[in-house]
Coordinates of C-alpha atoms and ligand atoms in Angstrom, one line a residue:
M1 CA 0.1 -0.1 0.1
S2 CA 1.6 3.6 -1.1
G3 CA 0.9 6.7 1.2
G4 CA 2.4 9.0 3.5
T5 CA 3.1 6.7 6.6
G6 CA 5.8 5.0 4.3
I7 CA 4.3 1.8 6.2
S8 CA 2.8 -1.0 3.9
K9 CA 0.6 -3.2 5.9
E10 CA -2.4 -5.5 6.0
H11 CA -4.9 -4.6 8.6
F12 CA -7.5 -6.8 7.5
A13 CA -4.7 -9.8 7.1
A14 CA -7.7 -12.3 8.1
V15 CA -10.5 -10.8 5.5
S16 CA -10.3 -11.3 1.5
R17 CA -11.8 -9.3 -0.8
L18 CA -15.9 -10.2 -0.5
V19 CA -16.9 -11.2 -3.8
Y20 CA -20.7 -12.0 -5.4
E21 CA -21.1 -16.0 -4.8
G22 CA -24.8 -16.2 -5.3
P23 CA -27.9 -16.8 -2.8
D24 CA -26.8 -20.3 -2.2
S25 CA -23.5 -19.0 -0.4
H26 CA -23.2 -20.1 3.0
N27 CA -19.6 -18.0 3.4
A28 CA -20.9 -14.9 5.9
L29 CA -18.0 -13.0 4.1
S30 CA -19.6 -12.9 0.6
F31 CA -22.0 -11.5 -1.4
R32 CA -25.6 -13.1 -1.8
H33 CA -27.0 -10.8 -3.4
Y34 CA -25.3 -7.8 -4.4
D35 CA -23.6 -8.3 -7.7
A36 CA -21.8 -5.1 -8.7
E37 CA -21.7 -5.8 -12.3
H38 CA -25.1 -7.1 -12.7
C39 CA -27.5 -4.6 -14.8
V40 CA -31.2 -3.8 -12.9
E41 CA -33.1 -1.7 -15.5
G42 CA -30.1 -1.2 -18.0
K43 CA -27.6 0.1 -15.6
P44 CA -25.0 -2.1 -13.0
M45 CA -26.5 -2.5 -9.3
R46 CA -23.0 -0.1 -8.4
D47 CA -24.2 2.7 -9.9
H48 CA -27.6 2.6 -9.0
L49 CA -26.6 1.9 -5.1
R50 CA -23.7 4.3 -4.9
F51 CA -22.9 2.6 -1.4
A52 CA -20.7 4.6 0.7
A53 CA -19.1 3.8 4.1
C54 CA -19.0 6.7 6.8
Y55 CA -15.5 7.3 8.4
W56 CA -17.0 8.3 11.8
H57 CA -18.6 5.0 12.8
T58 CA -16.2 2.9 10.8
M59 CA -12.8 4.3 12.1
R60 CA -13.9 6.5 15.1
N61 CA -16.7 4.4 16.9
G62 CA -15.3 2.5 19.5
L63 CA -18.7 1.5 20.6
A64 CA -19.0 2.9 23.7
D65 CA -22.8 3.1 25.4
P66 CA -24.0 5.7 28.1
F67 CA -23.3 2.6 30.7
G68 CA -20.0 1.1 29.1
A69 CA -16.4 1.6 27.9
P70 CA -15.6 1.1 24.3
T71 CA -15.2 -2.6 23.2
A72 CA -14.2 -2.4 19.7
E73 CA -11.2 -4.1 18.6
T74 CA -8.5 -1.6 16.4
P75 CA -5.5 -2.4 16.5
W76 CA -4.3 -0.1 13.9
D77 CA -5.1 2.5 15.9
D78 CA -2.9 3.4 18.9
G79 CA -5.7 5.5 20.6
S80 CA -3.4 8.6 20.1
E81 CA -4.9 12.1 18.8
R82 CA -1.7 12.2 16.6
V83 CA -1.5 12.9 12.6
D84 CA 1.1 9.4 12.2
N85 CA -1.8 7.7 13.9
A86 CA -4.7 9.3 11.6
L87 CA -2.7 8.6 8.8
R88 CA -2.4 4.9 9.5
R89 CA -6.4 4.9 10.7
L90 CA -7.1 6.3 7.0
E91 CA -4.9 3.5 5.2
A92 CA -6.9 0.7 7.3
F93 CA -10.3 2.7 6.0
F94 CA -9.5 2.2 2.6
E95 CA -8.4 -1.4 3.0
F96 CA -11.4 -2.2 4.5
L97 CA -13.4 -0.1 1.1
S98 CA -11.6 -2.1 -0.8
K99 CA -12.4 -5.3 0.4
C100 CA -16.0 -4.5 1.0
Q101 CA -16.1 -3.3 -2.5
I102 CA -17.1 0.1 -1.4
G103 CA -16.7 2.8 -3.5
R104 CA -17.5 5.7 -1.5
W105 CA -16.8 7.2 1.8
C106 CA -18.3 10.3 3.9
F107 CA -16.2 12.3 6.6
H108 CA -16.6 14.8 9.1
D109 CA -13.4 17.1 9.6
R110 CA -12.8 16.1 13.1
D111 CA -13.0 12.4 12.5
L112 CA -10.3 12.7 9.9
A113 CA -7.9 14.5 11.7
P114 CA -7.1 15.7 15.3
A115 CA -7.8 19.5 16.4
G116 CA -5.0 21.3 17.0
A117 CA -4.4 24.1 19.7
T118 CA -5.7 26.9 17.0
I119 CA -7.6 27.2 14.1
K120 CA -4.3 27.3 11.9
E121 CA -2.8 24.0 13.8
S122 CA -6.1 22.4 13.0
E123 CA -6.3 23.1 9.4
R124 CA -2.6 22.1 9.3
N125 CA -3.7 18.7 10.5
L126 CA -6.4 18.3 8.2
D127 CA -4.2 19.3 5.0
E128 CA -1.7 16.6 5.9
V129 CA -4.0 14.0 6.4
V130 CA -6.4 15.0 3.3
R131 CA -3.2 15.0 1.1
H132 CA -3.3 11.2 2.0
A133 CA -6.8 10.6 1.7
A134 CA -6.4 12.3 -2.1
Q135 CA -3.7 9.7 -2.7
L136 CA -5.4 6.7 -1.3
Q137 CA -8.8 7.9 -3.1
K138 CA -6.5 7.5 -6.5
S139 CA -5.1 4.0 -5.6
H140 CA -8.2 2.4 -4.6
G141 CA -10.3 3.9 -7.0
V142 CA -12.6 5.4 -4.7
E143 CA -14.6 8.6 -4.4
L144 CA -15.6 11.0 -1.8
L145 CA -19.2 11.0 -1.5
W146 CA -19.8 14.1 0.7
G147 CA -17.8 15.6 3.3
T148 CA -19.0 17.7 6.4
A149 CA -18.0 19.8 9.6
N150 CA -18.5 18.4 13.2
L151 CA -20.4 21.2 14.9
F152 CA -21.7 19.6 18.0
S153 CA -18.9 17.9 19.9
H154 CA -16.7 20.4 20.9
P155 CA -17.7 22.2 24.2
R156 CA -17.8 25.5 22.4
Y157 CA -20.9 24.6 20.5
M158 CA -22.8 23.2 23.7
H159 CA -25.5 26.0 23.2
G160 CA -25.4 25.6 19.1
A161 CA -23.2 26.3 16.5
A162 CA -24.6 28.6 14.5
T163 CA -27.6 29.1 16.3
G164 CA -25.5 30.0 19.7
P165 CA -26.3 32.9 21.6
S166 CA -22.6 33.8 21.5
I167 CA -21.1 35.0 18.6
D168 CA -18.0 33.0 19.1
S169 CA -19.5 29.9 18.1
F170 CA -21.2 31.5 14.8
L171 CA -17.5 32.5 14.0
H172 CA -16.0 29.1 14.5
A173 CA -18.6 27.4 12.7
C174 CA -17.7 29.6 10.0
A175 CA -14.4 28.9 10.2
Q176 CA -14.7 24.9 10.1
V177 CA -17.0 24.7 7.4
R178 CA -14.9 26.9 5.2
K179 CA -12.2 24.6 5.5
A180 CA -14.3 21.6 5.2
L181 CA -16.0 22.5 2.3
E182 CA -12.8 23.6 0.4
V183 CA -10.9 20.2 1.2
T184 CA -14.5 18.6 0.2
R185 CA -13.9 20.3 -2.7
E186 CA -10.1 19.4 -3.1
L187 CA -11.3 15.5 -2.4
G188 CA -13.9 15.8 -5.5
G189 CA -16.9 15.2 -3.1
S190 CA -20.1 15.1 -4.8
G191 CA -21.9 16.5 -2.0
Y192 CA -21.4 18.5 1.3
V193 CA -23.8 18.1 4.2
L194 CA -24.6 19.5 7.4
W195 CA -26.1 18.3 10.0
G196 CA -27.2 20.6 12.9
G197 CA -26.6 18.4 16.0
R198 CA -27.1 21.2 18.0
E199 CA -28.7 23.9 15.9
G200 CA -32.1 23.9 18.5
Y201 CA -33.1 24.5 21.6
T202 CA -32.9 22.5 24.9
T203 CA -35.2 24.7 26.8
L204 CA -37.2 27.5 25.5
L205 CA -36.8 29.3 28.8
N206 CA -33.3 30.6 27.7
T207 CA -34.1 30.4 24.1
D208 CA -35.1 33.2 21.6
M209 CA -36.2 30.9 18.7
A210 CA -37.0 33.6 15.9
R211 CA -33.4 35.0 16.2
E212 CA -31.3 31.6 16.2
R213 CA -33.5 30.8 13.1
E214 CA -32.2 33.7 11.0
Q215 CA -29.3 33.0 12.0
L216 CA -29.0 29.7 11.0
A217 CA -30.3 30.9 7.5
R218 CA -27.3 33.5 7.5
F219 CA -25.1 30.8 8.1
L220 CA -26.3 28.5 5.3
H221 CA -26.2 32.0 2.7
M222 CA -22.5 32.1 3.7
V223 CA -22.0 28.5 3.1
A224 CA -23.6 28.4 -0.2
D225 CA -22.0 31.8 -1.2
H226 CA -18.7 30.1 -0.4
A227 CA -19.4 27.3 -2.3
R228 CA -19.7 29.0 -5.4
T229 CA -17.1 30.9 -4.6
I230 CA -14.7 28.5 -4.7
G231 CA -16.1 26.7 -7.6
F232 CA -17.7 23.7 -5.6
T233 CA -20.5 21.9 -8.0
G234 CA -21.6 19.7 -5.7
A235 CA -25.1 19.0 -4.0
L236 CA -25.2 21.4 -0.8
M237 CA -27.4 19.2 1.6
I238 CA -29.2 19.7 4.6
E239 CA -29.8 16.3 7.3
P240 CA -33.0 16.6 9.3
K241 CA -33.3 14.9 12.9
P242 CA -36.0 15.7 15.3
H243 CA -33.9 16.1 18.1
E244 CA -31.0 14.1 20.3
P245 CA -29.1 15.6 21.7
T246 CA -31.1 18.9 21.4
T247 CA -34.6 18.7 22.8
H248 CA -35.7 20.2 18.8
Q249 CA -33.8 20.8 16.0
Y250 CA -34.5 23.4 13.7
D251 CA -34.4 20.9 10.7
S252 CA -36.6 18.6 12.6
D253 CA -38.0 16.4 9.3
A254 CA -38.1 16.9 6.0
E255 CA -41.4 19.0 5.4
A256 CA -39.9 21.6 8.6
T257 CA -36.5 21.8 6.7
L258 CA -38.3 22.4 3.0
N259 CA -40.2 25.2 4.8
F260 CA -37.1 27.1 6.5
L261 CA -35.5 26.5 3.4
R262 CA -38.6 28.3 1.3
E263 CA -38.9 30.8 4.3
F264 CA -35.3 31.9 4.0
G265 CA -34.7 31.7 0.1
L266 CA -32.6 28.8 0.1
L267 CA -35.3 26.5 -1.4
G268 CA -33.1 24.9 -4.7
V269 CA -29.8 25.5 -3.1
Y270 CA -29.9 22.9 -0.6
S271 CA -31.6 19.5 -0.9
L272 CA -32.0 16.8 1.9
N273 CA -30.0 14.0 3.1
I274 CA -32.5 11.9 4.2
E275 CA -31.7 9.2 7.3
T276 CA -34.1 6.4 8.0
N277 CA -33.7 6.7 11.8
H278 CA -34.2 10.3 12.0
A279 CA -37.0 9.6 10.0
T280 CA -38.5 7.2 12.5
L281 CA -37.2 9.3 15.6
A282 CA -39.3 12.2 14.1
G283 CA -42.6 9.8 14.1
H284 CA -42.3 9.5 10.2
S285 CA -41.8 6.4 8.2
M286 CA -38.4 6.6 6.0
E287 CA -40.7 6.1 3.3
Q288 CA -42.8 9.4 4.0
E289 CA -39.6 11.3 4.3
L290 CA -38.6 10.2 1.0
A291 CA -41.8 11.0 -1.0
I292 CA -41.9 14.5 0.9
A293 CA -38.4 15.3 -0.4
S294 CA -38.7 14.0 -4.1
A295 CA -42.3 15.7 -4.2
A296 CA -40.3 19.1 -3.5
N297 CA -37.5 17.8 -6.2
A298 CA -35.1 18.0 -3.2
L299 CA -33.8 14.5 -2.5
G300 CA -30.3 14.6 -2.4
S301 CA -28.8 11.4 -0.6
I302 CA -29.6 8.9 1.8
D303 CA -27.9 8.1 5.0
A304 CA -29.1 4.5 5.0
N305 CA -29.5 2.7 8.4
M306 CA -32.7 1.8 10.8
G307 CA -33.5 2.2 14.5
T308 CA -34.7 -0.1 16.9
P309 CA -38.6 -0.2 17.4
G310 CA -39.4 0.2 21.1
L311 CA -36.0 2.0 21.6
G312 CA -36.5 5.8 21.3
W313 CA -33.0 7.1 20.3
D314 CA -30.8 6.8 17.1
T315 CA -29.2 3.5 17.1
D316 CA -28.2 3.5 13.7
R317 CA -28.4 -0.1 13.4
F318 CA -27.4 -1.5 9.8
P319 CA -30.3 -1.4 7.3
T320 CA -31.0 -5.0 6.9
D321 CA -34.7 -5.2 6.8
I322 CA -35.8 -6.0 3.0
Y323 CA -39.1 -4.4 3.5
L324 CA -37.3 -0.9 3.9
T325 CA -34.7 -1.4 1.6
T326 CA -37.2 -2.0 -1.1
Q327 CA -39.3 1.2 0.2
V328 CA -36.1 2.7 -0.2
M329 CA -35.0 1.9 -3.5
L330 CA -38.3 2.0 -4.9
A331 CA -38.4 5.8 -4.0
V332 CA -35.0 5.9 -5.7
L333 CA -35.9 4.3 -8.8
D334 CA -39.3 6.4 -9.0
R335 CA -37.0 9.6 -9.0
G336 CA -34.7 8.4 -11.8
G337 CA -32.1 7.6 -9.5
F338 CA -29.2 9.5 -7.4
S339 CA -27.4 11.9 -9.2
N340 CA -25.0 13.4 -6.7
G341 CA -26.3 11.2 -3.8
G342 CA -25.7 7.7 -2.5
L343 CA -26.8 5.5 0.4
N344 CA -24.2 6.2 2.6
F345 CA -24.0 3.9 5.4
D346 CA -24.4 6.2 8.6
A347 CA -24.5 3.0 10.7
K348 CA -22.7 1.4 13.5
R349 CA -22.2 -2.2 14.8
R350 CA -23.7 -3.4 18.2
R351 CA -21.6 -2.8 21.2
E352 CA -21.3 -6.9 21.0
S353 CA -20.0 -7.1 17.5
Y354 CA -16.8 -5.7 18.8
Q355 CA -14.4 -7.7 16.3
A356 CA -12.5 -6.2 12.8
A357 CA -14.6 -8.7 11.4
D358 CA -17.8 -7.1 12.0
L359 CA -17.5 -3.9 10.1
F360 CA -17.6 -6.5 6.9
H361 CA -20.2 -8.5 8.5
A362 CA -22.1 -5.5 9.3
H363 CA -21.7 -3.5 5.7
A364 CA -22.1 -6.8 3.7
A365 CA -25.3 -7.5 5.5
G366 CA -26.5 -3.7 4.6
M367 CA -25.1 -4.2 0.8
D368 CA -27.2 -7.3 0.5
A369 CA -30.5 -6.0 1.6
F370 CA -30.1 -3.3 -0.4
A371 CA -29.0 -5.0 -3.3
L372 CA -32.3 -7.3 -2.7
G373 CA -34.3 -4.2 -2.1
L374 CA -33.0 -2.6 -5.8
R375 CA -33.9 -6.0 -7.6
I376 CA -37.6 -6.1 -5.7
A377 CA -38.0 -2.6 -6.3
A378 CA -37.3 -3.1 -9.9
R379 CA -39.5 -6.2 -10.0
I380 CA -42.8 -4.0 -8.7
R381 CA -41.8 -1.3 -11.2
A382 CA -41.8 -3.8 -14.0
D383 CA -45.2 -5.5 -12.8
G384 CA -46.4 -2.3 -12.9
R385 CA -49.7 -3.2 -10.8
I386 CA -49.0 -0.7 -8.0
D387 CA -48.1 2.1 -10.0
S388 CA -51.0 1.8 -12.2
F389 CA -53.7 1.4 -9.4
R390 CA -51.9 4.5 -7.7
R391 CA -52.7 6.5 -11.2
T392 CA -56.0 5.3 -12.3
R393 CA -56.9 6.3 -8.8
Y394 CA -56.7 9.9 -9.8
D395 CA -58.4 9.3 -13.4
S396 CA -61.2 11.8 -12.7
W397 CA -58.7 14.6 -12.8
S398 CA -57.4 13.8 -16.3
T399 CA -61.1 15.7 -17.3
A400 CA -61.0 18.8 -18.9
L401 CA -62.4 20.3 -15.8
G402 CA -59.7 18.7 -13.4
K403 CA -57.2 20.4 -15.4
K404 CA -58.7 23.6 -15.7
I405 CA -58.9 23.6 -11.7
L406 CA -55.3 22.8 -11.6
E407 CA -54.5 25.2 -14.5
G408 CA -55.7 27.8 -11.9
A409 CA -58.7 28.8 -14.1
T410 CA -61.8 28.3 -12.0
T411 CA -63.2 29.9 -9.2
L412 CA -64.5 28.4 -5.9
A413 CA -68.6 29.4 -6.9
Q414 CA -67.6 27.8 -10.3
C415 CA -66.6 24.4 -8.7
A416 CA -69.4 25.0 -6.4
L417 CA -71.8 24.5 -9.3
E418 CA -70.1 22.0 -11.2
A419 CA -70.7 19.9 -8.0
Q420 CA -74.3 20.1 -8.5
K421 CA -74.0 18.0 -11.5
C422 CA -72.0 15.0 -9.3
H423 CA -74.5 12.2 -8.8
D424 CA -73.0 11.4 -5.8
K425 CA -71.1 8.1 -7.5
P426 CA -69.9 5.7 -4.4
P427 CA -66.2 6.7 -4.0
S428 CA -63.7 4.2 -5.1
S429 CA -61.8 1.7 -2.5
G430 CA -58.4 2.1 -1.6
R431 CA -57.8 -1.3 -1.3
Q432 CA -54.8 -1.0 0.7
E433 CA -54.5 -4.6 1.5
M434 CA -54.9 -6.1 -1.4
L435 CA -51.6 -4.0 -2.5
E436 CA -49.9 -5.0 0.6
A437 CA -50.7 -8.4 -1.0
I438 CA -49.2 -7.8 -4.3
I439 CA -45.8 -6.4 -2.7
N440 CA -45.5 -9.5 -0.7
D441 CA -46.2 -11.8 -3.5
L442 CA -43.4 -9.7 -5.6
I443 CA -41.1 -10.0 -2.9
A444 CA -41.8 -13.6 -2.5
K445 CA -41.3 -14.0 -6.7
E446 CA -38.1 -12.5 -6.4
L447 CA -36.8 -14.6 -3.5
R448 CA -38.1 -17.5 -5.2
A449 CA -35.8 -16.5 -8.5
R450 CA -33.1 -16.0 -6.4
Ligands
XUL501 C1 -26.5 12.1 13.4 C2 -26.2 11.8 12.1 C3 -24.7 12.3 11.4 C4 -24.4 12.9 10.2 C5 -23.3 13.7 9.8 O1 -27.5 11.9 14.1 O2 -26.4 11.2 11.4 O3 -23.5 11.4 11.9 O4 -25.1 11.9 9.3 O5 -23.2 14.8 10.7
CO502 CO1 -26.7 10.8 9.4

């Protein structure tokens, strides 16, 4: 392995590259459904799914929980906050990506490189690690899906970053995002994400919400302006989440975020990075969040994970639920696929899955579940029953009157007159159970065909 550490070491020597072995394979470190080259709807699976691994969970999450110490085995990491350790960690990560057939990655600035005593020193550290990342991207044929800045871990952000009551946190956030955006551009990132982990409130007793929302909007405008200035052409995205660690985040779900963007003239400038566990924490299904984002032409990318029903926090489990991955891929195919986005496994192993091999098991499980979801979604689309039912349900709107109403060419009084001509036809049935059975039928057919 080439690179800045001068060390050429295999960090996952016990694992060889995972390959597609087909549905009958009992080799847990292989793919049963993800066949990168296999074409679905005329496009290789790899290009449909655009898998990415995230640096924060994969390399920086020791698997501690609020009651217990870290358990993850990370022999490549000496635990220090030194740049040489950061470089070695990066080499282990790229080896992992290659062996797992994952072509993209995502990072926060502070996951990658240690913070220094000053902003300049932090930037120097980041530059050194990013130089190495650029080489590794090239030698491993890996691309950056998106970068971001960690505006939530440092104590200076305890009251918020852009939304903090002190201008200092706002200014620090500007410094961090300016740099993170620039290195994302240097690494050819196809997107940049803002997750406002502390951009919300803990108690309204000490919070001026109107002011904080305006601060956030100003910040987002400046970020977008800077992206334009430096020639960053990727997607700028906001990642909604309702709460945790705050009581309430200002970008609490897709609808609230779209409303915020619209209110402050940012619609069309930012799109959304939708995460499953954030959707469910908000009390919504992932399907709904994706539908809302798609309807506003604002579906940018997806953080692929899932929650634990009954546990009211962000458990970030690997997405292994085939019904969920089918719904996600149906939404992605229906909107014509990803452009700048992809499926980023913002997911962590359970604390008990602590061995290095579990990184591979976990990602392979998620990749196979999504590959199966893609195959099923394509089958649902080819079958056409669901789509045709949904379309014909609105048939009465295809009439001349329906068109006139939608074009804004009618008044309420005219519509009231038209109502007298309706002969109270019985409404059509929603047939929800029939539709759900069709989905099950098609899942069963796909599983039989595998
Ligand atoms: C937090 C979360 C973040 C963002 C990036 O819940 O999802 O990791 O994806 O800051
Ligand atoms: Co996320």
